Backbone as CSV, one residue per row, in Angstrom:
resi,resn,N_x,N_y,N_z,CA_x,CA_y,CA_z,C_x,C_y,C_z
1,MET,-3.522,-18.705,2.798,-3.111,-17.465,3.446,-4.205,-16.428,3.192
2,SER,-4.651,-15.763,4.244,-5.685,-14.758,4.089,-5.108,-13.482,3.481
3,ARG,-5.980,-12.681,2.942,-5.568,-11.437,2.304,-4.918,-10.483,3.299
4,GLU,-5.416,-10.457,4.539,-4.879,-9.564,5.554,-3.488,-9.977,6.012
5,ALA,-3.193,-11.280,5.961,-1.907,-11.769,6.440,-0.809,-11.638,5.394
6,TYR,-1.159,-11.382,4.136,-0.166,-11.287,3.077,0.722,-10.062,3.272
7,GLN,2.031,-10.275,3.188,2.998,-9.186,3.290,3.599,-8.943,1.918
8,ILE,3.586,-7.721,1.462,4.117,-7.366,0.159,5.632,-7.456,0.209
9,PRO,6.251,-8.191,-0.723,7.710,-8.300,-0.717,8.360,-6.961,-1.045
10,THR,9.450,-6.675,-0.364,10.174,-5.438,-0.609,11.592,-5.761,-1.009
11,ALA,12.228,-4.831,-1.715,13.607,-5.020,-2.140,14.573,-4.707,-1.009
12,GLN,14.081,-4.068,0.051,14.929,-3.699,1.173,15.105,-4.888,2.097
13,GLY,16.158,-4.873,2.881,16.456,-5.967,3.786,15.639,-5.940,5.057
14,ASN,14.856,-4.900,5.331,14.127,-4.789,6.585,12.680,-5.245,6.446
15,ALA,12.415,-6.262,5.632,11.050,-6.751,5.465,10.525,-7.360,6.756
16,GLY,11.384,-7.924,7.578,10.960,-8.503,8.845,10.449,-7.453,9.805
17,ALA,10.991,-6.262,9.769,10.551,-5.199,10.670,9.124,-4.787,10.353
18,GLY,8.746,-4.756,9.085,7.388,-4.400,8.708,6.397,-5.469,9.112
19,GLY,6.803,-6.739,9.026,5.935,-7.838,9.416,5.654,-7.824,10.904
20,ALA,6.645,-7.493,11.719,6.445,-7.459,13.164,5.491,-6.332,13.543
21,GLY,5.566,-5.214,12.884,4.692,-4.095,13.183,3.258,-4.364,12.760
22,ALA,3.079,-5.150,11.702,1.733,-5.428,11.215,0.989,-6.339,12.184
23,GLY,1.686,-7.297,12.793,1.032,-8.220,13.705,0.757,-7.595,15.053
24,ALA,1.500,-6.613,15.451,1.372,-6.046,16.784,0.128,-5.200,16.931
25,GLY,-0.368,-4.620,15.869,-1.434,-3.645,16.008,-2.806,-4.131,15.644
26,GLY,-3.218,-5.325,15.829,-4.543,-5.853,15.561,-5.311,-5.086,14.507
27,ALA,-5.971,-3.996,14.895,-6.746,-3.196,13.954,-5.838,-2.385,13.044
28,GLY,-4.617,-2.137,13.464,-3.695,-1.349,12.657,-3.025,-2.157,11.566
29,GLY,-3.378,-3.438,11.437,-2.784,-4.275,10.407,-3.039,-3.729,9.019
30,GLY,-4.232,-3.168,8.792,-4.547,-2.572,7.495,-3.669,-1.371,7.222
31,LEU,-3.377,-0.610,8.254,-2.510,0.549,8.068,-1.087,0.126,7.746
32,ALA,-0.632,-0.959,8.374,0.721,-1.437,8.096,0.809,-1.971,6.677
33,ALA,-0.242,-2.645,6.210,-0.239,-3.152,4.841,-0.257,-1.985,3.857
34,ARG,-1.032,-0.952,4.176,-1.064,0.210,3.312,0.274,0.925,3.331
35,GLY,0.967,0.903,4.472,2.268,1.531,4.602,3.300,0.900,3.686
36,ALA,3.086,-0.368,3.326,4.019,-1.029,2.414,3.988,-0.366,1.045
37,PHE,2.833,0.153,0.657,2.740,0.866,-0.614,3.331,2.264,-0.505
38,ASP,3.333,2.840,0.689,3.803,4.202,0.897,5.290,4.250,1.216
39,VAL,6.086,3.444,0.541,7.523,3.435,0.771,8.110,4.795,0.430
40,ASP,7.544,5.455,-0.569,8.059,6.748,-1.016,7.116,7.884,-0.617
41,VAL,6.705,7.896,0.660,5.769,8.910,1.143,6.340,10.314,0.951
42,GLY,7.617,10.511,1.225,8.224,11.826,1.101,8.567,12.196,-0.327
43,GLN,8.547,11.223,-1.226,8.921,11.481,-2.612,7.824,12.267,-3.316
44,THR,8.221,13.125,-4.221,7.264,13.935,-4.954,7.281,13.558,-6.428
45,MET,6.165,13.828,-7.096,6.055,13.629,-8.537,5.936,15.002,-9.181
46,ASN,6.548,15.163,-10.335,6.483,16.436,-11.046,5.283,16.451,-11.985
47,TYR,4.541,17.549,-11.952,3.356,17.719,-12.783,3.435,19.034,-13.530
48,ILE,2.691,19.110,-14.623,2.597,20.321,-15.432,1.130,20.705,-15.493
49,CYS,0.830,21.966,-15.226,-0.544,22.453,-15.256,-1.043,22.466,-16.702
50,GLY,-2.277,22.036,-16.904,-2.859,22.011,-18.238,-3.305,23.380,-18.707
51,ASP,-3.433,24.334,-17.805,-3.921,25.660,-18.168,-2.775,26.654,-18.357
52,CYS,-1.929,26.808,-17.340,-0.880,27.832,-17.402,0.499,27.261,-17.731
53,GLY,0.675,25.925,-17.684,1.957,25.308,-18.020,2.993,25.366,-16.911
54,PHE,2.597,25.742,-15.713,3.507,25.841,-14.579,3.939,24.440,-14.149
55,LYS,5.240,24.243,-13.929,5.782,22.951,-13.483,5.975,23.003,-11.973
56,PHE,5.482,21.966,-11.279,5.625,21.914,-9.834,5.565,20.469,-9.369
57,ALA,5.910,20.249,-8.113,5.937,18.906,-7.529,4.787,18.746,-6.549
58,LEU,4.199,17.558,-6.541,3.133,17.232,-5.599,3.481,15.952,-4.861
59,ARG,3.111,15.909,-3.591,3.213,14.679,-2.814,1.872,13.971,-2.842
60,ARG,1.843,12.770,-2.326,0.624,11.970,-2.342,-0.501,12.643,-1.556
61,SER,-0.179,13.353,-0.504,-1.206,13.946,0.348,-1.658,15.333,-0.114
62,ASP,-0.990,15.916,-1.110,-1.358,17.251,-1.586,-2.634,17.201,-2.412
63,THR,-3.334,18.342,-2.482,-4.533,18.417,-3.313,-4.137,18.512,-4.777
64,ILE,-5.000,17.971,-5.641,-4.743,17.968,-7.072,-5.179,19.319,-7.617
65,ARG,-4.292,20.288,-7.542,-4.607,21.647,-7.975,-3.316,22.386,-8.260
66,CYS,-3.310,23.195,-9.321,-2.133,23.991,-9.666,-1.890,25.036,-8.588
67,LYS,-0.644,25.220,-8.236,-0.300,26.181,-7.184,-0.315,27.621,-7.686
68,GLU,-0.345,27.811,-8.990,-0.364,29.161,-9.560,-1.776,29.621,-9.893
69,CYS,-2.475,28.847,-10.740,-3.781,29.310,-11.227,-4.968,28.571,-10.614
70,GLY,-4.734,27.452,-9.936,-5.817,26.708,-9.310,-6.494,25.709,-10.227
71,CYS,-6.006,25.552,-11.435,-6.579,24.597,-12.387,-6.402,23.174,-11.861
72,ARG,-7.359,22.295,-12.152,-7.286,20.924,-11.652,-6.915,19.926,-12.741
73,ILE,-6.499,20.404,-13.901,-6.041,19.519,-14.979,-4.522,19.518,-14.951
74,LEU,-3.949,18.380,-14.544,-2.505,18.258,-14.411,-2.020,17.098,-15.259
75,TYR,-0.840,17.256,-15.824,-0.211,16.204,-16.611,1.068,15.785,-15.918
76,LYS,1.336,14.482,-15.912,2.593,14.005,-15.358,3.715,14.362,-16.299
77,GLU,4.825,14.794,-15.715,5.983,15.117,-16.528,6.580,13.826,-17.082
78,ARG,7.019,13.867,-18.325,7.587,12.682,-18.961,8.871,12.269,-18.260
79,THR,9.088,10.975,-18.146,10.269,10.461,-17.480,11.535,10.749,-18.289
80,LYS,12.635,10.882,-17.596,13.922,11.115,-18.251,14.579,9.791,-18.647
81,ARG,14.061,8.694,-18.084,14.597,7.374,-18.369,14.227,6.954,-19.789
82,MET,15.123,6.230,-20.450,14.854,5.786,-21.813,13.801,4.691,-21.805
83,VAL,12.762,4.865,-22.598,11.711,3.881,-22.731,11.743,3.379,-24.162
84,GLN,11.831,2.052,-24.320,11.945,1.473,-25.656,10.889,0.392,-25.809
85,PHE,10.159,0.433,-26.917,9.148,-0.560,-27.209,9.582,-1.391,-28.400
86,GLU,9.159,-2.633,-28.394,9.491,-3.515,-29.505,8.274,-3.606,-30.415
87,ALA,8.441,-3.231,-31.677,7.337,-3.249,-32.630,7.469,-4.457,-33.551
88,ARG,6.343,-4.913,-34.026,6.377,-6.055,-34.945,6.332,-5.587,-36.373
């Protein structure tokens, strides 16, 4: 199987719809494959500015810059989900 023909498995039931769209667009096949990664295009990630400490949300297409001071050093906000590591 070639790299271009590979379809990324999804947890959603509409995986067949993505496969049909990828084959239809010849040159657009790369865009359809990239679209598989962009499942959460509208979803935002929360960041904290490294300079002023302002908390804000950014989407994938937004510029990496604080909306208050313009600083380009951003930290991802820590997840609220419990993370547990096993130590030896």
